[in-house]
Amino acid sequence: MIKLASEAEATLSSFYEEMRDKGAPRLRAAGWASFSESGVPNRRVESWHYTDLKTAMGRPAPLATASRAALSLPRAHDSLRLVTLDGVFRPDLSDIARLPDGVVAQSLRDALAQGEPHVLSALASADIGAQDPILALNAALMQDGVVIQIAPGAAIDRAIELATLASAESAQSTYTRALVMLGEGARATMIETLGALSSAPAQDNSALVLRLAPGARLELVTHFSGGVDQAIRVASLLAHLDAGAMINSFALIEGEGLNRRQIFARLDGENAKAVFNGATLGRGRLHADTTLIMDHAKPCGESREVFRNILDDQSVGVFQGKVIVRPGAQKTDGVMQSKALLLSEQAAMNNKPELEIFADDVQCGHGATCGRLDKDQLFYLTARGLPRREAEALLIEGFANEAMDAIEDEQLRAFLSDRVSAWLSRRISR
Amino acid sequence: MLEIKDLHVSVGEREILKGLTLSVKAGEVAAIMGPNGTGKSTLSYVIAGREGYEATTGDVRLNGENILDLDPAERAAKGVFLAFQYPVEIPGVATMTFLKAALNAQRRARGEPELQTPEFMKRVKEAAASLGIAQDMLRRPLNAGFSGGEKKRMEILQMALLQPRLAILDETDSGLDIDALRVVADGVNALRSPERAFIVITHYQRLLEYIRPDSVHVMAQGRIMRSGGPELALELEERGYQDYIAQEAA
């Protein structure tokens, strides 16, 4: 039957045995079958060429079994927080009772136990992202997470934070999945926080599934932080946009370890609009991979991707972006741009932009560059009195700002600017 | 204010300045004129401290202090200002943010207290108004997408804000129409003071009709070939630079 090639896959198989009867059996079985075809991806798998997960993972860390009891979590912004800690949704650490009218949240575990068909089908990632083994593995092994439903027409002003955190003192694996369904015309702002509170090398596989009904609008800020050298974090974002829906998203990746953010987005209705921007602040041996598939399935869609990789020390950046325009998706307008700034001799960037266009009346473009700080700009700033390191910091900040320009929520924008400033201050002071 | 003695400068393998000597007193406006490719911009870069423009021999003293070993930021804090021929575009950095960072970096370097936002804003707004710079331009990224005239005005705004001791204007007239030239010249003239010196680098006499120099220096082949009063500019306008090029060949 299925031939499992390695010790890693044998361990994962034992995880599957543990999880297969924990709700949504068909979804899990489909995920496991899909994963088993390819196993943990190595460099020979094209979409994983720059991130050798198999080597990094080695033998998978044990499946997380317990979530730390009491914990005080600092708040970085004024948001309503929903916390998944060590693979378990934690109502006690979450602001469930304070959620505004029009927002209903429950744990994934409860949602799977209830088994409502519309939730189960929304959770599945059968169409986009179906080819990705790690996303399939997430479906097979999902332990917990959160399911949020936002009522049609609801306008949620206060940001809702989905925090997925690791706190265990020894290495463990977590598989979490969150689902956010925005009803017709609903509007919301969300923060996806992926962080580590301990120095154990966690192996976290998370997925966030977004379903935007016609006319729904979502602003999403994602923040990767924390981690240690040996930690692995793969976070998948699946976004389905119906007609006239809009997503405006920005991700900041910092911290350490191996990080991969994969975005599978599909414009399933006409006149949908998607913005996926991001910036990476690389230091130490951070490995930050952003892999994106932007799928235009219906006419008159618009997509924008602006990525900025700032790479110091031995950090490595990866950007793989593919824009697909399906037959019939006429009047598609897509622009994808990835720029990298290398701040040290050892830093490296891998850029791989692609277009696959099967319609004839479209406007699509992409650009990718990789370079160092500009000497003319540096001289100009230092000649005005800025010490060298401060001049560099200002240029780096400006470079990052270009990807942050589209963020509308001022509080989130300020939060991200502060993160960039903190990263730069550390660079100036050492 | 500024004393340059027997300055030799090479860029890469090529010697550009070949024994340049020049003296500019406090309160003086010195014009440096000369044909293309004689090292006028190189001179401005050497004074400002650009990397790659190293003096092999010679001396550049500002108020008696040798500044050749200082980095550009240290020189700026001591009062050196270069208005660039081609101001550099800095995407993603709001003009206002840059102005405040530059001004306060200089103040810190001189041991002066940093300017707080209200006082800073007041100064910027006053300077911008006098140069006809719209407020919304100050919120845009520095020089990004600015017209040639806007960039030059922004240089003068920075000069007005930073209040340098020695200002070098490198071909500030290039690319300016006559109205913009007048605005820029008025901005410079407003800053003339007994404590401040200017070096005005230009090809053409035209700018000097608006910014009246105290001394005029002809530069060719990496040296100052002749110095004189304002009348020298008129003579150059009439006869061109042929005498100086011929002199070199002979």
XYZ file of C-alpha atoms in Angstrom:
680
model
C 0.000 0.000 0.000
C 1.609 3.209 1.183
C 5.328 3.001 1.395
C 6.719 5.224 4.077
C 10.185 6.185 3.139
C 11.808 7.297 6.333
C 11.841 7.474 10.068
C 10.292 10.941 9.856
C 7.301 9.587 8.001
C 7.000 6.640 10.376
C 6.797 9.052 13.304
C 4.233 11.176 11.495
C 2.243 8.046 10.809
C 2.062 7.375 14.527
C 0.786 10.959 14.979
C -1.902 10.212 12.430
C -2.919 7.070 14.292
C -3.344 9.250 17.334
C -5.401 11.937 15.593
C -7.481 10.047 13.034
C -10.479 9.520 15.314
C -10.515 13.100 16.652
C -13.207 14.447 14.293
C -13.482 15.113 10.566
C -12.248 11.628 9.621
C -12.702 12.117 5.890
C -10.820 15.388 5.854
C -8.013 13.810 7.856
C -7.900 10.717 5.686
C -7.752 12.779 2.508
C -4.961 14.880 3.982
C -2.998 11.844 5.076
C -3.407 10.146 1.703
C -2.210 13.265 -0.073
C 0.747 13.673 2.279
C 1.719 10.019 2.006
C 2.161 10.319 -1.747
C 5.125 12.632 -1.360
C 6.197 12.556 2.279
C 8.143 15.366 3.925
C 9.383 17.562 1.074
C 13.064 17.885 0.349
C 14.938 20.003 -2.197
C 13.870 17.771 -5.069
C 10.264 18.894 -4.643
C 10.162 21.987 -6.833
C 7.985 24.170 -4.599
C 10.247 23.327 -1.640
C 13.519 23.626 -3.481
C 14.885 26.472 -1.339
C 13.636 25.107 1.965
C 14.850 21.629 2.721
C 12.246 20.712 5.291
C 13.182 17.063 5.372
C 16.728 17.732 6.497
C 15.679 20.439 8.947
C 12.982 18.290 10.513
C 15.069 15.191 10.967
C 13.047 13.117 13.329
C 9.811 14.988 14.152
C 9.538 16.244 17.716
C 6.841 14.469 19.789
C 3.269 15.587 19.260
C 2.309 18.233 21.805
C 0.184 16.718 24.513
C -0.294 19.368 27.149
C -0.604 23.085 27.164
C 1.038 25.057 29.940
C -1.361 25.925 32.718
C -1.049 29.511 33.804
C 0.704 32.081 31.758
C 0.657 35.811 31.486
C 0.870 36.979 27.919
C 1.938 40.526 27.255
C -0.247 42.545 24.950
C 1.371 44.367 22.068
C -1.785 45.964 20.756
C -5.333 46.697 21.738
C -7.022 43.694 20.185
C -9.390 40.934 21.199
C -7.230 37.887 21.552
C -7.914 34.240 20.799
C -5.043 32.059 21.932
C -3.945 28.634 20.799
C -1.098 27.529 23.049
C 0.991 24.434 22.436
C -1.582 23.106 20.013
C -4.600 23.682 22.266
C -7.167 26.468 22.050
C -7.233 28.273 25.397
C -10.517 29.996 26.284
C -8.997 30.992 29.638
C -6.354 33.074 27.860
C -8.802 34.374 25.261
C -11.272 37.232 25.075
C -14.190 35.057 23.966
C -16.695 36.738 26.268
C -15.712 40.161 24.993
C -16.191 39.444 21.312
C -18.589 41.958 19.777
C -22.018 41.118 18.374
C -21.742 39.421 15.038
C -18.647 37.436 15.953
C -18.888 33.846 17.147
C -15.796 31.866 18.053
C -15.318 28.301 19.190
C -12.433 25.892 19.396
C -11.644 23.773 16.379
C -11.991 20.717 18.592
C -15.582 21.648 19.417
C -16.318 22.508 15.815
C -15.003 19.135 14.668
C -17.054 17.362 17.366
C -20.210 19.148 16.232
C -19.364 18.377 12.642
C -21.542 20.994 10.977
C -21.251 20.325 7.264
C -20.737 23.947 6.221
C -17.902 24.338 8.720
C -16.273 21.064 7.719
C -16.397 21.926 4.044
C -15.055 25.413 4.740
C -12.158 23.920 6.694
C -11.052 21.703 3.844
C -8.392 22.838 1.461
C -9.402 20.566 -1.353
C -8.909 22.913 -4.268
C -6.136 25.419 -3.748
C -3.114 24.203 -1.919
C -4.166 20.609 -2.477
C -0.772 19.783 -3.897
C 1.161 20.871 -0.859
C 2.194 17.943 1.380
C 2.662 20.030 4.517
C -0.764 21.617 4.268
C -2.202 18.148 3.671
C -0.349 16.942 6.748
C -1.908 19.792 8.697
C -5.374 18.575 7.698
C -4.504 15.032 8.749
C -3.055 15.967 12.133
C -4.888 19.148 13.183
C -5.136 19.135 16.970
C -7.023 22.286 17.730
C -7.386 25.913 16.772
C -10.245 28.298 16.464
C -13.263 28.739 14.227
C -14.628 32.245 13.837
C -17.803 33.174 12.056
C -18.559 36.797 11.335
C -22.172 37.570 10.508
C -23.182 39.049 7.178
C -23.009 42.833 7.214
C -21.157 42.992 10.550
C -18.576 45.752 10.786
C -16.022 44.786 13.409
C -13.873 47.759 14.291
C -11.688 46.271 16.982
C -8.964 44.005 15.699
C -9.198 40.303 16.543
C -5.912 38.558 17.201
C -5.356 34.904 16.454
C -2.306 34.023 18.509
C -0.647 30.664 17.948
C 2.081 30.285 20.518
C 4.531 27.659 21.676
C 5.589 27.601 25.311
C 6.816 24.077 26.002
C 10.219 23.658 27.624
C 11.138 20.770 25.359
C 10.775 20.395 21.624
C 7.348 19.343 20.437
C 5.276 19.348 17.269
C 2.006 21.213 16.959
C -0.596 21.088 14.215
C -3.175 23.834 14.426
C -5.821 25.104 12.072
C -7.996 28.184 12.241
C -10.998 29.050 10.123
C -12.392 32.529 9.643
C -15.639 32.918 7.727
C -16.753 36.418 6.847
C -20.398 36.690 5.852
C -21.618 38.755 2.945
C -20.523 42.375 3.238
C -18.872 41.802 6.624
C -15.803 43.803 7.532
C -13.043 42.919 10.016
C -9.421 43.456 10.983
C -7.338 40.551 12.220
C -3.851 39.903 13.485
C -2.262 36.512 13.081
C 0.507 36.127 15.640
C 2.903 33.202 15.451
C 5.343 33.222 18.291
C 7.376 31.246 20.745
C 7.622 31.904 24.461
C 10.321 29.382 25.265
C 13.705 28.516 23.884
C 12.815 24.956 22.916
C 13.008 24.229 19.195
C 9.321 23.774 18.434
C 8.035 22.336 15.169
C 4.831 24.154 14.370
C 2.583 23.530 11.417
C -0.349 25.921 11.317
C -3.005 26.814 8.798
C -5.394 29.716 8.583
C -8.322 29.264 6.258
C -10.170 32.403 5.207
C -13.527 32.335 3.479
C -14.758 35.712 2.319
C -18.369 35.828 1.141
C -19.360 38.356 -1.554
C -18.409 41.904 -0.653
C -16.630 40.921 2.583
C -13.503 42.875 3.513
C -10.645 41.760 5.699
C -7.470 43.510 6.756
C -4.971 40.953 8.027
C -1.595 41.496 9.638
C 0.602 38.467 10.253
C 3.576 38.547 12.599
C 6.171 35.797 12.915
C 8.511 36.232 15.848
C 10.524 34.354 18.428
C 11.839 30.915 17.700
C 15.294 29.485 18.045
C 17.809 28.223 15.564
C 16.473 24.691 15.277
C 12.792 25.658 15.360
C 10.573 25.009 12.363
C 7.457 26.952 11.571
C 5.332 26.412 8.505
C 2.246 28.586 8.376
C -0.173 28.214 5.507
C -2.762 30.781 4.593
C -5.658 29.746 2.425
C -7.874 32.503 1.177
C -11.005 32.136 -0.898
C -12.568 35.376 -2.062
C -16.040 35.526 -3.512
C -17.310 38.300 -5.792
C -16.319 41.809 -4.768
C -14.532 40.577 -1.636
C -11.289 42.215 -0.566
C -8.343 41.146 1.510
C -5.554 43.518 2.430
C -2.765 41.603 4.097
C 0.725 42.273 5.359
C 3.147 39.890 7.054
C 6.246 40.696 9.063
C 8.656 37.818 9.501
C 11.391 38.153 12.108
C 12.872 35.932 14.779
C 14.925 32.828 14.246
C 14.798 29.319 12.891
C 13.299 27.958 9.727
C 10.160 29.797 8.733
C 7.952 29.216 5.771
C 4.803 31.136 5.039
C 2.771 29.755 2.218
C -0.169 31.569 0.749
C -2.738 29.922 -1.436
C -5.242 32.521 -2.538
C -8.041 32.234 -4.987
C -10.345 34.857 -6.395
C -13.480 32.760 -6.817
C -15.805 35.598 -7.818
C -15.645 38.599 -10.112
C -14.160 41.905 -9.004
C -12.405 40.443 -6.011
C -9.251 42.143 -4.823
C -6.300 40.763 -2.899
C -3.214 42.426 -1.484
C -0.518 40.187 -0.011
C 2.398 42.280 1.101
C 5.197 41.391 3.442
C 8.595 42.180 4.873
C 11.275 39.988 6.381
C 13.832 41.179 8.907
C 16.568 38.571 8.773
C 19.297 38.226 11.359
C 21.440 35.361 12.626
C 20.577 32.229 10.691
C 16.927 33.018 10.101
C 15.506 31.222 7.095
C 12.368 32.965 5.829
C 10.493 31.500 2.897
C 7.402 33.124 1.455
C 5.747 30.984 -1.175
C 2.614 32.312 -2.755
C 0.107 31.154 -5.318
C -2.318 33.823 -6.437
C -5.036 32.171 -8.457
C -7.358 34.334 -10.552
C -10.304 32.075 -11.339
C -12.873 34.730 -12.278
C -12.818 37.925 -14.363
C -11.946 41.450 -13.265
C -9.867 40.436 -10.273
C -7.022 42.520 -8.936
C -4.002 41.311 -6.998
C -0.972 43.079 -5.595
C 2.046 41.573 -3.903
C 4.871 43.722 -2.576
C 7.595 41.921 -0.617
C 10.721 43.315 0.965
C 13.434 41.054 2.360
C 16.021 42.692 4.581
C 18.745 40.168 5.229
C 21.673 40.561 7.592
C 24.249 38.066 8.960
C 23.739 34.580 7.469
C 19.998 34.892 7.026
C 18.340 33.488 3.949
C 15.261 34.799 2.202
C 13.074 32.977 -0.285
C 10.303 34.411 -2.387
C 8.422 32.150 -4.734
C 5.386 33.823 -6.188
C 3.141 32.473 -8.871
C 0.233 34.368 -10.388
C -2.193 32.133 -12.252
C -4.845 33.564 -14.530
C -7.393 30.900 -15.447
C -9.079 30.721 -18.835
C -11.927 33.222 -18.782
C -10.472 35.352 -15.986
C -10.387 38.313 -18.352
C -9.524 41.851 -17.227
C -7.329 40.474 -14.486
C -4.912 43.037 -13.128
C -1.938 41.634 -11.235
C 1.346 43.098 -10.071
C 3.896 41.148 -8.052
C 7.155 42.600 -6.810
C 9.878 41.208 -4.592
C 12.933 43.201 -3.588
C 15.732 42.129 -1.307
C 18.354 44.124 0.515
C 21.461 42.176 1.496
C 23.224 43.704 4.472
C 26.044 41.202 4.803
C 28.259 39.124 2.548
C 26.811 35.886 3.892
C 23.129 36.737 3.526
C 21.334 35.209 0.564
C 18.098 35.707 -1.311
C 16.286 33.368 -3.658
C 13.687 35.047 -5.858
C 11.427 33.058 -8.116
C 8.491 34.932 -9.605
C 6.253 33.173 -12.116
C 3.221 33.967 -14.236
C 0.866 31.398 -15.708
C -1.644 33.158 -17.892
C -4.400 31.372 -19.776
C -6.554 34.395 -20.648
C -5.741 36.999 -23.303
C -7.124 40.267 -21.964
C -5.124 40.689 -18.784
C -2.525 42.967 -17.292
C 0.053 41.146 -15.234
C 3.599 41.958 -14.305
C 6.276 40.940 -11.907
C 9.660 42.171 -10.824
C 12.354 40.844 -8.562
C 15.558 42.542 -7.476
C 18.301 41.891 -5.018
C 20.942 44.386 -3.993
C 22.903 46.206 -1.334
C 22.430 49.595 0.267
C 22.870 52.311 -2.314
C 26.153 54.231 -1.961
C 24.742 57.472 -3.355
C 21.857 57.383 -0.898
C 24.219 56.651 1.982
C 26.510 59.512 1.077
C 23.568 61.872 0.745
C 22.267 61.020 4.209
C 25.654 61.031 5.930
C 26.507 64.353 4.279
C 23.422 65.715 6.044
C 24.811 64.653 9.399
C 23.403 61.177 9.941
C 26.063 58.804 11.294
C 26.629 55.839 8.990
C 24.627 53.283 10.982
C 21.716 55.693 11.409
C 21.750 56.491 7.711
C 21.639 52.781 6.959
C 18.765 52.361 9.399
C 16.782 55.132 7.735
C 17.287 53.573 4.310
C 16.327 50.118 5.580
C 13.253 51.551 7.249
C 12.284 53.284 4.027
C 12.760 50.041 2.138
C 10.467 48.188 4.554
C 7.937 51.026 4.525
C 7.267 50.472 0.859
C 5.650 47.146 1.712
C 3.766 48.615 4.686
C 2.183 51.538 2.876
C -1.074 49.727 2.154
C -1.867 48.920 5.807
C -4.919 50.930 6.760
C -5.244 50.218 10.481
C -3.148 52.893 12.154
C -2.638 51.004 15.381
C -1.332 47.939 13.568
C 0.822 50.072 11.356
C 2.359 51.718 14.421
C 2.908 48.312 16.013
C 4.761 47.078 12.931
C 6.797 50.279 12.632
C 7.858 49.796 16.231
C 8.973 46.250 15.451
C 11.039 47.488 12.516
C 12.545 50.260 14.681
C 13.409 47.784 17.435
C 15.148 45.528 14.929
C 17.074 48.476 13.550
C 18.076 49.758 17.001
C 19.615 46.398 17.755
C 21.549 46.660 14.532
C 22.799 50.172 15.344
C 23.858 49.265 18.866
C 25.971 46.239 18.096
C 36.897 79.670 7.154
C 38.134 77.240 4.503
C 41.767 76.731 3.549
C 42.690 74.240 0.850
C 46.379 73.772 0.157
C 48.014 71.843 -2.678
C 45.249 69.264 -2.762
C 45.748 66.171 -4.893
C 42.836 63.776 -5.221
C 42.531 60.557 -7.134
C 39.365 58.682 -7.940
C 40.302 55.129 -8.726
C 43.494 55.298 -10.769
C 42.880 58.771 -12.101
C 44.174 61.952 -10.531
C 41.419 64.557 -10.752
C 42.619 67.359 -8.497
C 46.243 68.282 -9.132
C 47.464 70.713 -6.545
C 44.391 72.800 -5.860
C 44.761 75.764 -3.539
C 41.825 77.883 -2.443
C 40.947 80.095 0.467
C 37.455 81.276 1.400
C 36.827 83.663 4.271
C 33.844 83.810 6.600
C 31.090 85.890 5.018
C 32.513 85.381 1.546
C 30.682 84.028 -1.476
C 33.251 82.397 -3.736
C 32.260 81.324 -7.216
C 34.108 78.494 -8.890
C 33.696 78.419 -12.632
C 35.180 76.148 -15.198
C 34.540 73.812 -18.098
C 33.036 70.343 -17.723
C 35.270 67.609 -16.422
C 37.776 69.758 -14.562
C 36.985 68.346 -11.138
C 34.510 70.882 -9.748
C 32.151 68.217 -8.423
C 35.127 66.196 -7.201
C 36.200 69.191 -5.137
C 32.735 69.388 -3.568
C 32.787 65.663 -2.776
C 36.238 65.830 -1.207
C 35.180 68.664 1.071
C 31.995 66.805 2.055
C 33.884 63.541 2.588
C 32.546 61.165 -0.031
C 33.982 57.657 0.073
C 36.305 56.918 -2.831
C 37.427 60.536 -3.166
C 40.609 60.382 -1.131
C 43.215 63.082 -0.911
C 46.693 61.727 -1.686
C 48.412 64.878 -0.482
C 47.358 68.307 0.648
C 45.232 69.865 3.284
C 41.612 70.907 3.753
C 41.080 73.003 6.867
C 37.803 74.281 8.226
C 38.340 77.028 10.786
C 41.866 75.774 11.236
C 40.949 72.113 11.715
C 41.994 69.469 9.224
C 38.745 67.767 8.199
C 40.114 65.167 5.790
C 40.066 62.426 8.411
C 36.484 63.078 9.475
C 33.562 61.120 8.096
C 30.786 62.970 6.241
C 28.473 63.132 9.262
C 31.206 64.655 11.448
C 31.936 67.257 8.803
C 28.235 68.062 8.521
C 28.041 68.568 12.270
C 30.973 70.986 12.000
C 29.003 72.984 9.485
C 29.815 71.620 6.023
C 26.809 71.467 3.715
C 26.766 70.282 0.118
C 23.788 71.150 -2.069
C 23.924 68.302 -4.561
C 23.911 68.757 -8.296
C 21.692 65.679 -8.466
C 19.828 65.303 -5.169
C 19.296 61.635 -4.407
C 15.833 60.076 -4.222
C 15.106 58.183 -0.993
C 11.915 56.124 -1.445
C 9.970 55.167 1.653
C 11.472 57.913 3.852
C 9.156 60.862 4.413
C 10.910 64.187 3.830
C 9.844 65.433 7.254
C 11.261 62.334 8.970
C 14.563 62.795 7.199
C 14.794 66.514 8.017
C 14.206 65.911 11.696
C 16.672 62.999 11.817
C 19.375 65.062 10.097
C 18.894 68.182 12.176
C 18.848 66.303 15.464
C 21.818 64.108 14.526
C 23.852 67.269 13.973
C 22.632 68.809 17.192
C 23.512 65.657 19.130
C 26.981 65.597 17.581
C 27.520 69.187 18.709
C 26.235 68.466 22.209
C 23.124 70.593 21.695
C 19.681 69.483 22.861
C 17.474 67.874 20.218
C 14.669 69.981 18.827
C 11.217 68.891 19.935
C 8.540 68.374 17.315
C 6.599 71.664 17.716
C 9.712 73.834 17.414
C 11.012 71.703 14.558
C 7.697 71.930 12.697
C 7.636 75.682 13.113
C 11.098 76.032 11.590
C 10.363 73.693 8.693
C 7.095 75.399 7.870
C 8.673 78.837 7.855
C 11.521 77.723 5.625
C 9.171 75.834 3.299
C 6.856 78.805 2.954
C 9.685 81.149 2.001
C 10.794 78.716 -0.717
C 7.297 78.047 -2.045
C 7.397 74.390 -0.963
C 3.926 72.960 -0.355
C 3.270 71.194 2.956
C 2.231 67.961 1.269
C 5.641 67.702 -0.352
C 7.145 67.372 3.127
C 5.055 64.265 3.724
C 6.160 62.632 0.485
C 9.258 60.422 0.328
C 12.388 62.538 0.052
C 12.990 63.695 -3.535
C 11.099 60.676 -4.906
C 9.306 61.793 -8.033
C 10.130 65.452 -7.354
C 10.806 67.618 -10.414
C 14.304 69.002 -10.937
C 13.206 72.376 -9.571
C 11.537 70.826 -6.541
C 14.681 68.871 -5.707
C 16.843 71.984 -5.840
C 14.412 73.887 -3.658
C 14.491 71.002 -1.200
C 18.280 71.327 -1.054
C 17.938 74.990 -0.143
C 15.296 74.144 2.443
C 17.733 71.722 4.073
C 20.429 74.371 4.028
C 18.098 76.900 5.651
C 17.209 74.389 8.339
C 20.716 73.092 9.044
C 22.327 76.561 9.061
C 25.781 75.434 7.917
C 29.027 77.399 8.325
C 30.244 76.460 4.851
C 27.746 75.767 2.081
C 28.838 74.361 -1.257
C 26.325 74.730 -4.069
C 27.185 72.308 -6.847
C 25.572 73.494 -10.093
C 22.447 74.454 -8.233
C 21.319 76.346 -11.337
C 21.338 73.330 -13.630
C 17.886 72.292 -14.751
C 16.182 75.354 -13.282
C 13.928 77.713 -15.212
C 14.302 81.400 -14.559
C 11.557 81.587 -11.917
C 12.880 78.633 -9.963
C 16.380 80.079 -10.239
C 15.167 83.292 -8.650
C 13.486 81.445 -5.776
C 16.617 79.420 -5.116
C 18.885 82.470 -5.323
C 16.642 84.403 -2.936
C 16.862 81.470 -0.545
C 20.656 81.531 -0.709
C 20.890 85.296 -0.378
C 18.676 85.204 2.700
C 21.274 82.965 4.351
C 24.268 85.155 3.585
C 25.859 86.259 6.800
C 29.260 87.341 8.128
C 29.599 83.948 9.858
C 28.866 81.842 6.804
C 30.828 81.134 3.656
C 29.540 79.895 0.312
C 31.206 78.124 -2.564
C 29.048 78.435 -5.650
C 30.048 76.029 -8.407
C 28.658 76.845 -11.827
C 29.393 76.787 -15.561
C 27.464 79.877 -16.327
C 27.571 83.454 -15.272
C 23.743 83.509 -15.150
C 23.456 82.265 -11.561
C 25.946 84.909 -10.452
C 23.563 87.633 -11.572
C 21.306 86.460 -8.773
C 23.886 85.373 -6.242
C 26.559 88.072 -6.364
C 29.951 86.570 -5.569
C 32.735 88.317 -3.685
C 35.397 86.320 -5.495
C 35.539 84.293 -8.695
C 37.942 81.406 -9.285
C 38.583 79.737 -12.597
C 39.110 76.030 -12.290
C 40.605 73.933 -15.064
C 42.631 70.752 -15.215
C 42.213 70.082 -11.513
C 43.566 73.424 -10.295
C 42.502 76.974 -9.625
C 44.046 78.766 -12.607
C 43.054 82.296 -11.799
C 41.243 84.206 -9.079
C 39.648 87.612 -9.193
C 36.605 89.719 -8.388
C 33.087 89.535 -9.857
C 34.357 91.086 -13.105
C 36.184 87.828 -13.875
C 32.837 86.074 -14.329
C 31.843 88.578 -17.008
C 35.131 88.095 -18.797
C 34.599 84.324 -18.790
C 31.099 84.735 -20.133
C 32.556 86.675 -23.078
C 35.687 84.690 -23.844
C 34.762 81.211 -22.616
C 37.291 78.882 -21.029
C 39.534 78.494 -24.097
C 42.416 80.458 -22.557
C 42.678 78.047 -19.676
C 42.431 74.923 -21.747
C 44.995 76.291 -24.229
C 47.282 77.284 -21.399
C 47.260 73.706 -20.189
C 48.077 72.289 -23.606
C 50.980 74.688 -24.153
